[in-house]
Amino acid sequence: MARRRSEMLTDVELEFMIALWEIGTGSVRDIMGALHEDQQRAYTSVATVMKILDDKGFVSSDRKDRALVYSPAVQKRDYEGRSLKNLSKTLFGGTPTALVARLVDNEDLTDEMIQEIKEIIDTRIRKDDG
Amino acid sequence: MARRRSEMLTDVELEFMIALWEIGTGSVRDIMGALHEDQQRAYTSVATVMKILDDKGFVSSDRKDRALVYSPAVQKRDYEGRSLKNLSKTLFGGTPTALVARLVDNEDLTDEMIQEIKEIIDTRIRKDDG
DNA sequence: GATGGAGTACTAATTCCCTAGTAATTATAT
DNA sequence: ATATAATTACTAGGGAATTAGTACTCCATC
């Protein structure tokens, strides 16, 4: 611990966290193997970023044999929520409503997607009632 | 022009763009005055960032008298969409549905907000039909 | 005990962001 | 014309991100 300058992950840090979230727990070598990218990275580069993530509090580490095994200290769903809150705050005046309005504004969205979104909302409303 | 390393604005750049979007068009001094922040910034700092935004293509500049007058080259709604697409891609597997699901997952959301969101969706669906 | 392999820590180089000062330029007022 | 004010261009320095090399530690095996 100590860094924690930003609450948000950088692009590369996010890539690494996504890999770790997928495998749940893993060594540097495991994480290196789980990365989705085309770009090759040296083993030591991966190790360095994992240490930074540890410093920032996004992961925790345990020593198994001689290797460090990393686990997420922040769950993906939490970070997703944090990201949405951040985006909502910085760009949509803190109102999630405006965010959704812009989202469904997008021409790329198919009717099916809109329907799915509608169902998500309706489900949430029904859950509140019940 | 020339930089355009990232499609996305940094935090400070976004602050400045928000100021410019609000006033529509303005000189360095105008933008400095429109900034929402507590933090004071030197005139030359604002000028430097505006030049970078120009280099990156987010604004255009015209000389009026001796001063440069900046205008957005990217509209706020476009950047909002770009941000959502980016977030959707990096964190939600490219599916806006998952993004909305996480958004309405948030306990902070009041019933009123959920209702508003529902109306936004319903309006969009009706618009498609009509 | 020496050697080798695996892993971590340390360090470094590059690049970009952020801030702001100084110099140069241009216009205005006297 | 000269002094003054405003603005931009150039420059620099600190901090962080990214990448990766080197050195060092540990353990196992010969």
PDB file of C-alpha atoms (C1' of nucleotides) in Angstrom:
ATOM      1  CA  MET A   1       0.000   0.000   0.000  1.00  0.00           C
ATOM      2  CA  ALA A   2       0.872   3.669  -0.263  1.00  0.00           C
ATOM      3  CA  ARG A   3       0.237   4.874  -3.775  1.00  0.00           C
ATOM      4  CA  ARG A   4      -3.527   5.041  -4.236  1.00  0.00           C
ATOM      5  CA  ARG A   5      -3.277   8.281  -6.108  1.00  0.00           C
ATOM      6  CA  SER A   6      -6.277   7.584  -8.291  1.00  0.00           C
ATOM      7  CA  GLU A   7      -9.376   5.517  -7.661  1.00  0.00           C
ATOM      8  CA  MET A   8      -9.324   4.557 -11.313  1.00  0.00           C
ATOM      9  CA  LEU A   9      -7.206   2.057 -13.185  1.00  0.00           C
ATOM     10  CA  THR A  10      -5.043   3.022 -16.113  1.00  0.00           C
ATOM     11  CA  ASP A  11      -5.572   1.196 -19.392  1.00  0.00           C
ATOM     12  CA  VAL A  12      -2.824  -1.318 -18.827  1.00  0.00           C
ATOM     13  CA  GLU A  13      -3.765  -1.848 -15.205  1.00  0.00           C
ATOM     14  CA  LEU A  14      -7.336  -2.537 -16.287  1.00  0.00           C
ATOM     15  CA  GLU A  15      -6.167  -5.134 -18.804  1.00  0.00           C
ATOM     16  CA  PHE A  16      -4.279  -6.903 -16.055  1.00  0.00           C
ATOM     17  CA  MET A  17      -7.193  -6.720 -13.623  1.00  0.00           C
ATOM     18  CA  ILE A  18      -9.523  -8.172 -16.233  1.00  0.00           C
ATOM     19  CA  ALA A  19      -7.152 -11.090 -16.632  1.00  0.00           C
ATOM     20  CA  LEU A  20      -7.014 -11.586 -12.880  1.00  0.00           C
ATOM     21  CA  TRP A  21     -10.769 -11.301 -12.477  1.00  0.00           C
ATOM     22  CA  GLU A  22     -11.148 -14.051 -15.045  1.00  0.00           C
ATOM     23  CA  ILE A  23      -8.770 -16.508 -13.475  1.00  0.00           C
ATOM     24  CA  GLY A  24      -9.730 -15.515  -9.949  1.00  0.00           C
ATOM     25  CA  THR A  25      -6.272 -15.967  -8.521  1.00  0.00           C
ATOM     26  CA  GLY A  26      -2.902 -16.419 -10.088  1.00  0.00           C
ATOM     27  CA  SER A  27       0.821 -15.883 -10.223  1.00  0.00           C
ATOM     28  CA  VAL A  28       2.546 -13.430 -12.510  1.00  0.00           C
ATOM     29  CA  ARG A  29       2.946 -16.217 -15.012  1.00  0.00           C
ATOM     30  CA  ASP A  30      -0.744 -17.125 -14.831  1.00  0.00           C
ATOM     31  CA  ILE A  31      -1.764 -13.524 -15.368  1.00  0.00           C
ATOM     32  CA  MET A  32       0.646 -13.137 -18.256  1.00  0.00           C
ATOM     33  CA  GLY A  33      -1.024 -16.135 -19.871  1.00  0.00           C
ATOM     34  CA  ALA A  34      -4.508 -14.769 -19.275  1.00  0.00           C
ATOM     35  CA  LEU A  35      -3.906 -11.397 -20.934  1.00  0.00           C
ATOM     36  CA  HIS A  36      -6.168 -10.815 -23.901  1.00  0.00           C
ATOM     37  CA  GLU A  37      -3.789  -8.703 -25.869  1.00  0.00           C
ATOM     38  CA  ASP A  38      -1.889  -9.262 -29.048  1.00  0.00           C
ATOM     39  CA  GLN A  39       0.998  -7.373 -27.634  1.00  0.00           C
ATOM     40  CA  GLN A  40       3.664  -9.441 -25.947  1.00  0.00           C
ATOM     41  CA  ARG A  41       4.976  -8.235 -22.655  1.00  0.00           C
ATOM     42  CA  ALA A  42       8.058  -9.278 -20.761  1.00  0.00           C
ATOM     43  CA  TYR A  43       7.561 -11.295 -17.613  1.00  0.00           C
ATOM     44  CA  THR A  44       9.161  -8.539 -15.576  1.00  0.00           C
ATOM     45  CA  SER A  45       6.799  -5.932 -17.029  1.00  0.00           C
ATOM     46  CA  VAL A  46       3.843  -7.934 -15.834  1.00  0.00           C
ATOM     47  CA  ALA A  47       5.445  -8.379 -12.440  1.00  0.00           C
ATOM     48  CA  THR A  48       6.053  -4.639 -12.149  1.00  0.00           C
ATOM     49  CA  VAL A  49       2.458  -3.707 -12.927  1.00  0.00           C
ATOM     50  CA  MET A  50       1.149  -6.331 -10.520  1.00  0.00           C
ATOM     51  CA  LYS A  51       3.285  -4.838  -7.788  1.00  0.00           C
ATOM     52  CA  ILE A  52       1.888  -1.401  -8.582  1.00  0.00           C
ATOM     53  CA  LEU A  53      -1.653  -2.784  -8.402  1.00  0.00           C
ATOM     54  CA  ASP A  54      -0.735  -4.228  -5.028  1.00  0.00           C
ATOM     55  CA  ASP A  55       0.600  -0.850  -3.894  1.00  0.00           C
ATOM     56  CA  LYS A  56      -2.596   0.799  -5.064  1.00  0.00           C
ATOM     57  CA  GLY A  57      -4.741  -1.690  -3.208  1.00  0.00           C
ATOM     58  CA  PHE A  58      -6.461  -3.250  -6.220  1.00  0.00           C
ATOM     59  CA  VAL A  59      -5.003  -6.671  -5.523  1.00  0.00           C
ATOM     60  CA  SER A  60      -3.632  -8.560  -2.558  1.00  0.00           C
ATOM     61  CA  SER A  61      -0.765 -10.993  -2.635  1.00  0.00           C
ATOM     62  CA  ASP A  62       0.059 -14.175  -0.825  1.00  0.00           C
ATOM     63  CA  ARG A  63       3.245 -16.130  -1.006  1.00  0.00           C
ATOM     64  CA  LYS A  64       2.787 -19.729  -2.110  1.00  0.00           C
ATOM     65  CA  ASP A  65       6.081 -21.562  -2.193  1.00  0.00           C
ATOM     66  CA  ARG A  66       8.353 -18.903  -3.455  1.00  0.00           C
ATOM     67  CA  ALA A  67       5.936 -17.190  -5.857  1.00  0.00           C
ATOM     68  CA  LEU A  68       3.460 -14.437  -5.110  1.00  0.00           C
ATOM     69  CA  VAL A  69      -0.113 -15.343  -5.883  1.00  0.00           C
ATOM     70  CA  TYR A  70      -2.360 -12.396  -6.564  1.00  0.00           C
ATOM     71  CA  SER A  71      -6.072 -12.065  -5.880  1.00  0.00           C
ATOM     72  CA  PRO A  72      -8.371  -9.151  -6.645  1.00  0.00           C
ATOM     73  CA  ALA A  73      -8.933  -6.857  -3.666  1.00  0.00           C
ATOM     74  CA  VAL A  74     -11.590  -5.022  -5.681  1.00  0.00           C
ATOM     75  CA  GLN A  75     -14.287  -7.069  -7.358  1.00  0.00           C
ATOM     76  CA  LYS A  76     -15.134  -6.464 -10.978  1.00  0.00           C
ATOM     77  CA  ARG A  77     -18.722  -5.484 -10.276  1.00  0.00           C
ATOM     78  CA  ASP A  78     -17.520  -2.915  -7.767  1.00  0.00           C
ATOM     79  CA  TYR A  79     -15.082  -1.451 -10.218  1.00  0.00           C
ATOM     80  CA  GLU A  80     -17.768  -1.385 -12.899  1.00  0.00           C
ATOM     81  CA  GLY A  81     -19.985   0.575 -10.556  1.00  0.00           C
ATOM     82  CA  ARG A  82     -17.152   2.871  -9.653  1.00  0.00           C
ATOM     83  CA  SER A  83     -16.459   3.518 -13.325  1.00  0.00           C
ATOM     84  CA  LEU A  84     -20.074   4.302 -14.063  1.00  0.00           C
ATOM     85  CA  LYS A  85     -20.293   6.640 -11.116  1.00  0.00           C
ATOM     86  CA  ASN A  86     -17.133   8.333 -12.245  1.00  0.00           C
ATOM     87  CA  LEU A  87     -18.371   8.752 -15.799  1.00  0.00           C
ATOM     88  CA  SER A  88     -21.739   9.947 -14.581  1.00  0.00           C
ATOM     89  CA  LYS A  89     -20.096  12.513 -12.355  1.00  0.00           C
ATOM     90  CA  THR A  90     -17.570  13.868 -14.816  1.00  0.00           C
ATOM     91  CA  LEU A  91     -19.667  13.941 -17.952  1.00  0.00           C
ATOM     92  CA  PHE A  92     -23.351  13.659 -17.063  1.00  0.00           C
ATOM     93  CA  GLY A  93     -23.744  16.010 -14.133  1.00  0.00           C
ATOM     94  CA  GLY A  94     -23.982  13.098 -11.735  1.00  0.00           C
ATOM     95  CA  THR A  95     -27.340  12.008 -13.117  1.00  0.00           C
ATOM     96  CA  PRO A  96     -27.417   8.408 -14.356  1.00  0.00           C
ATOM     97  CA  THR A  97     -30.565   9.343 -16.224  1.00  0.00           C
ATOM     98  CA  ALA A  98     -28.640  11.547 -18.600  1.00  0.00           C
ATOM     99  CA  LEU A  99     -26.158   8.759 -19.100  1.00  0.00           C
ATOM    100  CA  VAL A 100     -28.862   6.314 -20.148  1.00  0.00           C
ATOM    101  CA  ALA A 101     -30.436   8.916 -22.391  1.00  0.00           C
ATOM    102  CA  ARG A 102     -27.174   9.289 -24.256  1.00  0.00           C
ATOM    103  CA  LEU A 103     -26.681   5.548 -24.373  1.00  0.00           C
ATOM    104  CA  VAL A 104     -29.989   4.796 -26.039  1.00  0.00           C
ATOM    105  CA  ASP A 105     -29.368   7.749 -28.326  1.00  0.00           C
ATOM    106  CA  ASN A 106     -26.790   5.673 -30.109  1.00  0.00           C
ATOM    107  CA  GLU A 107     -27.877   4.593 -33.579  1.00  0.00           C
ATOM    108  CA  ASP A 108     -25.825   1.404 -33.370  1.00  0.00           C
ATOM    109  CA  LEU A 109     -28.168   0.006 -30.753  1.00  0.00           C
ATOM    110  CA  THR A 110     -30.425  -2.620 -32.227  1.00  0.00           C
ATOM    111  CA  ASP A 111     -34.077  -2.983 -31.292  1.00  0.00           C
ATOM    112  CA  GLU A 112     -33.171  -6.188 -29.532  1.00  0.00           C
ATOM    113  CA  MET A 113     -30.666  -4.384 -27.334  1.00  0.00           C
ATOM    114  CA  ILE A 114     -33.222  -1.751 -26.440  1.00  0.00           C
ATOM    115  CA  GLN A 115     -35.721  -4.448 -25.567  1.00  0.00           C
ATOM    116  CA  GLU A 116     -33.167  -6.182 -23.375  1.00  0.00           C
ATOM    117  CA  ILE A 117     -32.469  -2.938 -21.610  1.00  0.00           C
ATOM    118  CA  LYS A 118     -36.161  -2.372 -21.082  1.00  0.00           C
ATOM    119  CA  GLU A 119     -36.472  -5.787 -19.514  1.00  0.00           C
ATOM    120  CA  ILE A 120     -33.579  -5.102 -17.179  1.00  0.00           C
ATOM    121  CA  ILE A 121     -35.293  -1.952 -15.981  1.00  0.00           C
ATOM    122  CA  ASP A 122     -38.680  -3.619 -15.622  1.00  0.00           C
ATOM    123  CA  THR A 123     -37.151  -6.463 -13.662  1.00  0.00           C
ATOM    124  CA  ARG A 124     -35.508  -4.013 -11.322  1.00  0.00           C
ATOM    125  CA  ILE A 125     -38.803  -2.188 -10.792  1.00  0.00           C
ATOM    126  CA  ARG A 126     -40.661  -5.398 -10.070  1.00  0.00           C
ATOM    127  CA  LYS A 127     -37.974  -6.437  -7.610  1.00  0.00           C
ATOM    128  CA  ASP A 128     -38.459  -3.172  -5.712  1.00  0.00           C
ATOM    129  CA  ASP A 129     -42.218  -3.754  -5.488  1.00  0.00           C
ATOM    130  CA  GLY A 130     -41.920  -7.335  -4.273  1.00  0.00           C
TER     131      GLY A 130
ATOM    132  CA  MET B   1      -2.961  18.638 -35.329  1.00  0.00           C
ATOM    133  CA  ALA B   2      -0.554  15.740 -35.033  1.00  0.00           C
ATOM    134  CA  ARG B   3      -0.812  14.289 -31.556  1.00  0.00           C
ATOM    135  CA  ARG B   4      -4.069  12.357 -31.389  1.00  0.00           C
ATOM    136  CA  ARG B   5      -2.503   9.606 -29.342  1.00  0.00           C
ATOM    137  CA  SER B   6      -5.706   8.824 -27.522  1.00  0.00           C
ATOM    138  CA  GLU B   7      -9.331   9.232 -28.530  1.00  0.00           C
ATOM    139  CA  MET B   8     -10.077  10.062 -24.930  1.00  0.00           C
ATOM    140  CA  LEU B   9      -9.537  13.228 -22.947  1.00  0.00           C
ATOM    141  CA  THR B  10      -7.444  13.335 -19.806  1.00  0.00           C
ATOM    142  CA  ASP B  11      -9.062  14.660 -16.642  1.00  0.00           C
ATOM    143  CA  VAL B  12      -7.766  18.182 -17.031  1.00  0.00           C
ATOM    144  CA  GLU B  13      -8.524  18.256 -20.741  1.00  0.00           C
ATOM    145  CA  LEU B  14     -12.081  17.178 -19.998  1.00  0.00           C
ATOM    146  CA  GLU B  15     -12.501  19.980 -17.465  1.00  0.00           C
ATOM    147  CA  PHE B  16     -11.429  22.471 -20.073  1.00  0.00           C
ATOM    148  CA  MET B  17     -13.670  20.993 -22.747  1.00  0.00           C
ATOM    149  CA  ILE B  18     -16.637  21.140 -20.399  1.00  0.00           C
ATOM    150  CA  ALA B  19     -15.949  24.822 -19.865  1.00  0.00           C
ATOM    151  CA  LEU B  20     -15.724  25.381 -23.608  1.00  0.00           C
ATOM    152  CA  TRP B  21     -18.864  23.377 -24.339  1.00  0.00           C
ATOM    153  CA  GLU B  22     -20.708  25.580 -21.884  1.00  0.00           C
ATOM    154  CA  ILE B  23     -19.627  28.908 -23.308  1.00  0.00           C
ATOM    155  CA  GLY B  24     -19.695  27.627 -26.874  1.00  0.00           C
ATOM    156  CA  THR B  25     -16.740  29.641 -28.011  1.00  0.00           C
ATOM    157  CA  GLY B  26     -14.123  31.589 -26.166  1.00  0.00           C
ATOM    158  CA  SER B  27     -10.620  32.875 -25.689  1.00  0.00           C
ATOM    159  CA  VAL B  28      -8.172  31.474 -23.188  1.00  0.00           C
ATOM    160  CA  ARG B  29      -9.355  34.082 -20.726  1.00  0.00           C
ATOM    161  CA  ASP B  30     -12.998  33.173 -21.268  1.00  0.00           C
ATOM    162  CA  ILE B  31     -12.260  29.500 -20.720  1.00  0.00           C
ATOM    163  CA  MET B  32     -10.229  30.264 -17.629  1.00  0.00           C
ATOM    164  CA  GLY B  33     -13.238  32.104 -16.272  1.00  0.00           C
ATOM    165  CA  ALA B  34     -15.609  29.268 -17.120  1.00  0.00           C
ATOM    166  CA  LEU B  35     -13.652  26.569 -15.328  1.00  0.00           C
ATOM    167  CA  HIS B  36     -15.641  24.967 -12.538  1.00  0.00           C
ATOM    168  CA  GLU B  37     -12.749  24.198 -10.305  1.00  0.00           C
ATOM    169  CA  ASP B  38     -11.634  25.559  -7.002  1.00  0.00           C
ATOM    170  CA  GLN B  39      -8.084  25.247  -8.107  1.00  0.00           C
ATOM    171  CA  GLN B  40      -6.568  28.342  -9.610  1.00  0.00           C
ATOM    172  CA  ARG B  41      -4.536  27.906 -12.728  1.00  0.00           C
ATOM    173  CA  ALA B  42      -2.135  30.284 -14.382  1.00  0.00           C
ATOM    174  CA  TYR B  43      -3.251  31.876 -17.615  1.00  0.00           C
ATOM    175  CA  THR B  44      -0.358  30.221 -19.415  1.00  0.00           C
ATOM    176  CA  SER B  45      -1.336  26.788 -18.095  1.00  0.00           C
ATOM    177  CA  VAL B  46      -4.773  27.172 -19.606  1.00  0.00           C
ATOM    178  CA  ALA B  47      -3.256  28.379 -22.856  1.00  0.00           C
ATOM    179  CA  THR B  48      -0.935  25.379 -22.993  1.00  0.00           C
ATOM    180  CA  VAL B  49      -3.711  22.844 -22.511  1.00  0.00           C
ATOM    181  CA  MET B  50      -5.891  24.589 -25.096  1.00  0.00           C
ATOM    182  CA  LYS B  51      -3.044  24.304 -27.573  1.00  0.00           C
ATOM    183  CA  ILE B  52      -2.745  20.607 -26.812  1.00  0.00           C
ATOM    184  CA  LEU B  53      -6.488  20.175 -27.341  1.00  0.00           C
ATOM    185  CA  ASP B  54      -6.055  21.936 -30.662  1.00  0.00           C
ATOM    186  CA  ASP B  55      -3.184  19.599 -31.555  1.00  0.00           C
ATOM    187  CA  LYS B  56      -5.330  16.616 -30.626  1.00  0.00           C
ATOM    188  CA  GLY B  57      -8.209  17.858 -32.748  1.00  0.00           C
ATOM    189  CA  PHE B  58     -10.731  18.367 -29.955  1.00  0.00           C
ATOM    190  CA  VAL B  59     -10.986  22.090 -30.632  1.00  0.00           C
ATOM    191  CA  SER B  60     -10.409  24.444 -33.518  1.00  0.00           C
ATOM    192  CA  SER B  61      -9.029  27.920 -33.249  1.00  0.00           C
ATOM    193  CA  ASP B  62      -9.617  31.183 -35.058  1.00  0.00           C
ATOM    194  CA  ARG B  63      -7.746  34.380 -34.596  1.00  0.00           C
ATOM    195  CA  LYS B  64      -9.964  37.315 -33.627  1.00  0.00           C
ATOM    196  CA  ASP B  65      -7.936  40.493 -33.219  1.00  0.00           C
ATOM    197  CA  ARG B  66      -4.831  39.183 -31.606  1.00  0.00           C
ATOM    198  CA  ALA B  67      -6.375  36.463 -29.488  1.00  0.00           C
ATOM    199  CA  LEU B  68      -7.173  32.912 -30.443  1.00  0.00           C
ATOM    200  CA  VAL B  69     -10.806  32.012 -30.071  1.00  0.00           C
ATOM    201  CA  TYR B  70     -11.449  28.350 -29.514  1.00  0.00           C
ATOM    202  CA  SER B  71     -14.494  26.331 -30.520  1.00  0.00           C
ATOM    203  CA  PRO B  72     -15.225  22.680 -29.878  1.00  0.00           C
ATOM    204  CA  ALA B  73     -14.369  20.435 -32.819  1.00  0.00           C
ATOM    205  CA  VAL B  74     -16.033  17.547 -31.007  1.00  0.00           C
ATOM    206  CA  GLN B  75     -19.510  18.101 -29.607  1.00  0.00           C
ATOM    207  CA  LYS B  76     -20.289  17.107 -26.055  1.00  0.00           C
ATOM    208  CA  ARG B  77     -22.937  14.588 -27.047  1.00  0.00           C
ATOM    209  CA  ASP B  78     -20.459  12.913 -29.370  1.00  0.00           C
ATOM    210  CA  TYR B  79     -17.843  12.710 -26.686  1.00  0.00           C
ATOM    211  CA  GLU B  80     -20.419  11.369 -24.260  1.00  0.00           C
ATOM    212  CA  GLY B  81     -21.243   8.643 -26.730  1.00  0.00           C
ATOM    213  CA  ARG B  82     -17.606   7.952 -27.339  1.00  0.00           C
ATOM    214  CA  SER B  83     -17.018   7.624 -23.604  1.00  0.00           C
ATOM    215  CA  LEU B  84     -19.901   5.236 -23.170  1.00  0.00           C
ATOM    216  CA  LYS B  85     -18.760   3.131 -26.061  1.00  0.00           C
ATOM    217  CA  ASN B  86     -15.271   3.074 -24.646  1.00  0.00           C
ATOM    218  CA  LEU B  87     -16.467   2.045 -21.204  1.00  0.00           C
ATOM    219  CA  SER B  88     -18.775  -0.540 -22.680  1.00  0.00           C
ATOM    220  CA  LYS B  89     -15.943  -1.987 -24.699  1.00  0.00           C
ATOM    221  CA  THR B  90     -13.295  -2.074 -21.998  1.00  0.00           C
ATOM    222  CA  LEU B  91     -15.373  -3.189 -19.044  1.00  0.00           C
ATOM    223  CA  PHE B  92     -18.688  -4.630 -20.243  1.00  0.00           C
ATOM    224  CA  GLY B  93     -17.706  -6.827 -23.145  1.00  0.00           C
ATOM    225  CA  GLY B  94     -19.040  -4.312 -25.631  1.00  0.00           C
ATOM    226  CA  THR B  95     -22.621  -4.917 -24.567  1.00  0.00           C
ATOM    227  CA  PRO B  96     -24.487  -1.792 -23.427  1.00  0.00           C
ATOM    228  CA  THR B  97     -26.985  -4.126 -21.821  1.00  0.00           C
ATOM    229  CA  ALA B  98     -24.462  -5.242 -19.234  1.00  0.00           C
ATOM    230  CA  LEU B  99     -23.623  -1.624 -18.585  1.00  0.00           C
ATOM    231  CA  VAL B 100     -27.221  -0.740 -17.833  1.00  0.00           C
ATOM    232  CA  ALA B 101     -27.600  -3.819 -15.676  1.00  0.00           C
ATOM    233  CA  ARG B 102     -24.722  -2.688 -13.509  1.00  0.00           C
ATOM    234  CA  LEU B 103     -26.022   0.866 -13.439  1.00  0.00           C
ATOM    235  CA  VAL B 104     -29.441  -0.038 -12.077  1.00  0.00           C
ATOM    236  CA  ASP B 105     -27.709  -2.414  -9.677  1.00  0.00           C
ATOM    237  CA  ASN B 106     -26.535   0.600  -7.731  1.00  0.00           C
ATOM    238  CA  GLU B 107     -28.277   1.020  -4.401  1.00  0.00           C
ATOM    239  CA  ASP B 108     -27.933   4.797  -4.544  1.00  0.00           C
ATOM    240  CA  LEU B 109     -30.449   4.965  -7.380  1.00  0.00           C
ATOM    241  CA  THR B 110     -33.795   6.233  -6.144  1.00  0.00           C
ATOM    242  CA  ASP B 111     -37.106   4.878  -7.380  1.00  0.00           C
ATOM    243  CA  GLU B 112     -37.638   8.189  -9.154  1.00  0.00           C
ATOM    244  CA  MET B 113     -34.426   7.782 -11.093  1.00  0.00           C
ATOM    245  CA  ILE B 114     -35.374   4.269 -12.122  1.00  0.00           C
ATOM    246  CA  GLN B 115     -38.762   5.530 -13.264  1.00  0.00           C
ATOM    247  CA  GLU B 116     -37.122   8.297 -15.278  1.00  0.00           C
ATOM    248  CA  ILE B 117     -34.831   5.760 -16.893  1.00  0.00           C
ATOM    249  CA  LYS B 118     -37.788   3.570 -17.730  1.00  0.00           C
ATOM    250  CA  GLU B 119     -39.522   6.501 -19.385  1.00  0.00           C
ATOM    251  CA  ILE B 120     -36.448   7.273 -21.435  1.00  0.00           C
ATOM    252  CA  ILE B 121     -36.393   3.720 -22.723  1.00  0.00           C
ATOM    253  CA  ASP B 122     -40.130   3.632 -23.397  1.00  0.00           C
ATOM    254  CA  THR B 123     -39.929   6.913 -25.272  1.00  0.00           C
ATOM    255  CA  ARG B 124     -37.140   5.556 -27.410  1.00  0.00           C
ATOM    256  CA  ILE B 125     -39.141   2.431 -28.192  1.00  0.00           C
ATOM    257  CA  ARG B 126     -42.221   4.433 -29.142  1.00  0.00           C
ATOM    258  CA  LYS B 127     -40.116   6.676 -31.355  1.00  0.00           C
ATOM    259  CA  ASP B 128     -38.872   3.631 -33.259  1.00  0.00           C
ATOM    260  CA  ASP B 129     -42.405   2.423 -33.826  1.00  0.00           C
ATOM    261  CA  GLY B 130     -43.734   5.790 -35.007  1.00  0.00           C
TER     262      GLY B 130
ATOM    263  C1'  DG C   1      28.771 -27.220  -2.053  1.00  0.00           C
ATOM    264  C1'  DA C   2      28.051 -25.648  -6.919  1.00  0.00           C
ATOM    265  C1'  DT C   3      24.811 -24.813 -10.515  1.00  0.00           C
ATOM    266  C1'  DG C   4      20.601 -23.621 -12.496  1.00  0.00           C
ATOM    267  C1'  DG C   5      15.891 -22.194 -12.582  1.00  0.00           C
ATOM    268  C1'  DA C   6      12.141 -19.351 -10.907  1.00  0.00           C
ATOM    269  C1'  DG C   7      10.759 -15.307  -8.952  1.00  0.00           C
ATOM    270  C1'  DT C   8      11.001 -10.612  -6.904  1.00  0.00           C
ATOM    271  C1'  DA C   9      13.110  -6.167  -6.151  1.00  0.00           C
ATOM    272  C1'  DC C  10      15.508  -2.518  -7.844  1.00  0.00           C
ATOM    273  C1'  DT C  11      16.559   0.566 -11.358  1.00  0.00           C
ATOM    274  C1'  DA C  12      16.299   2.934 -15.605  1.00  0.00           C
ATOM    275  C1'  DA C  13      14.635   4.922 -19.911  1.00  0.00           C
ATOM    276  C1'  DT C  14      10.959   6.844 -22.404  1.00  0.00           C
ATOM    277  C1'  DT C  15       6.865   9.204 -22.867  1.00  0.00           C
ATOM    278  C1'  DC C  16       3.098  11.897 -21.567  1.00  0.00           C
ATOM    279  C1'  DC C  17       0.551  14.943 -18.360  1.00  0.00           C
ATOM    280  C1'  DC C  18       0.377  19.072 -15.824  1.00  0.00           C
ATOM    281  C1'  DT C  19       1.880  23.372 -14.450  1.00  0.00           C
ATOM    282  C1'  DA C  20       3.825  27.604 -15.234  1.00  0.00           C
ATOM    283  C1'  DG C  21       7.617  30.841 -16.285  1.00  0.00           C
ATOM    284  C1'  DT C  22      10.040  33.607 -19.859  1.00  0.00           C
ATOM    285  C1'  DA C  23      10.474  35.476 -24.206  1.00  0.00           C
ATOM    286  C1'  DA C  24       8.480  37.195 -28.286  1.00  0.00           C
ATOM    287  C1'  DT C  25       4.702  39.358 -30.634  1.00  0.00           C
ATOM    288  C1'  DT C  26       1.067  42.477 -31.366  1.00  0.00           C
ATOM    289  C1'  DA C  27      -2.034  46.067 -30.348  1.00  0.00           C
ATOM    290  C1'  DT C  28      -3.271  50.245 -27.662  1.00  0.00           C
ATOM    291  C1'  DA C  29      -2.648  54.476 -25.421  1.00  0.00           C
ATOM    292  C1'  DT C  30       0.009  58.482 -24.528  1.00  0.00           C
TER     293       DT C  30
ATOM    294  C1'  DA D   1       7.489  56.618 -31.346  1.00  0.00           C
ATOM    295  C1'  DT D   2       7.527  54.588 -26.936  1.00  0.00           C
ATOM    296  C1'  DA D   3       5.634  52.406 -22.981  1.00  0.00           C
ATOM    297  C1'  DT D   4       2.202  49.204 -21.559  1.00  0.00           C
ATOM    298  C1'  DA D   5      -0.898  45.405 -21.709  1.00  0.00           C
ATOM    299  C1'  DA D   6      -2.457  41.137 -23.638  1.00  0.00           C
ATOM    300  C1'  DT D   7      -1.568  36.982 -25.906  1.00  0.00           C
ATOM    301  C1'  DT D   8       0.957  33.129 -27.793  1.00  0.00           C
ATOM    302  C1'  DA D   9       5.109  30.187 -28.393  1.00  0.00           C
ATOM    303  C1'  DC D  10       8.761  28.022 -26.370  1.00  0.00           C
ATOM    304  C1'  DT D  11      10.767  25.683 -22.668  1.00  0.00           C
ATOM    305  C1'  DA D  12      11.337  23.262 -18.530  1.00  0.00           C
ATOM    306  C1'  DG D  13      10.636  20.420 -14.588  1.00  0.00           C
ATOM    307  C1'  DG D  14       8.130  17.217 -11.584  1.00  0.00           C
ATOM    308  C1'  DG D  15       5.233  13.175 -11.448  1.00  0.00           C
ATOM    309  C1'  DA D  16       3.323   8.972 -13.163  1.00  0.00           C
ATOM    310  C1'  DA D  17       2.758   5.199 -16.612  1.00  0.00           C
ATOM    311  C1'  DT D  18       4.831   1.732 -19.258  1.00  0.00           C
ATOM    312  C1'  DT D  19       8.310  -1.322 -20.460  1.00  0.00           C
ATOM    313  C1'  DA D  20      11.973  -4.115 -19.415  1.00  0.00           C
ATOM    314  C1'  DG D  21      16.760  -5.223 -17.982  1.00  0.00           C
ATOM    315  C1'  DT D  22      19.873  -6.627 -14.119  1.00  0.00           C
ATOM    316  C1'  DA D  23      20.852  -8.222  -9.724  1.00  0.00           C
ATOM    317  C1'  DC D  24      19.674 -10.841  -5.941  1.00  0.00           C
ATOM    318  C1'  DT D  25      17.293 -14.547  -3.249  1.00  0.00           C
ATOM    319  C1'  DC D  26      15.684 -19.205  -2.692  1.00  0.00           C
ATOM    320  C1'  DC D  27      15.209 -23.714  -3.524  1.00  0.00           C
ATOM    321  C1'  DA D  28      16.214 -28.114  -5.792  1.00  0.00           C
ATOM    322  C1'  DT D  29      19.300 -31.222  -7.884  1.00  0.00           C
ATOM    323  C1'  DC D  30      23.702 -33.132  -9.144  1.00  0.00           C
TER     324       DC D  30
END
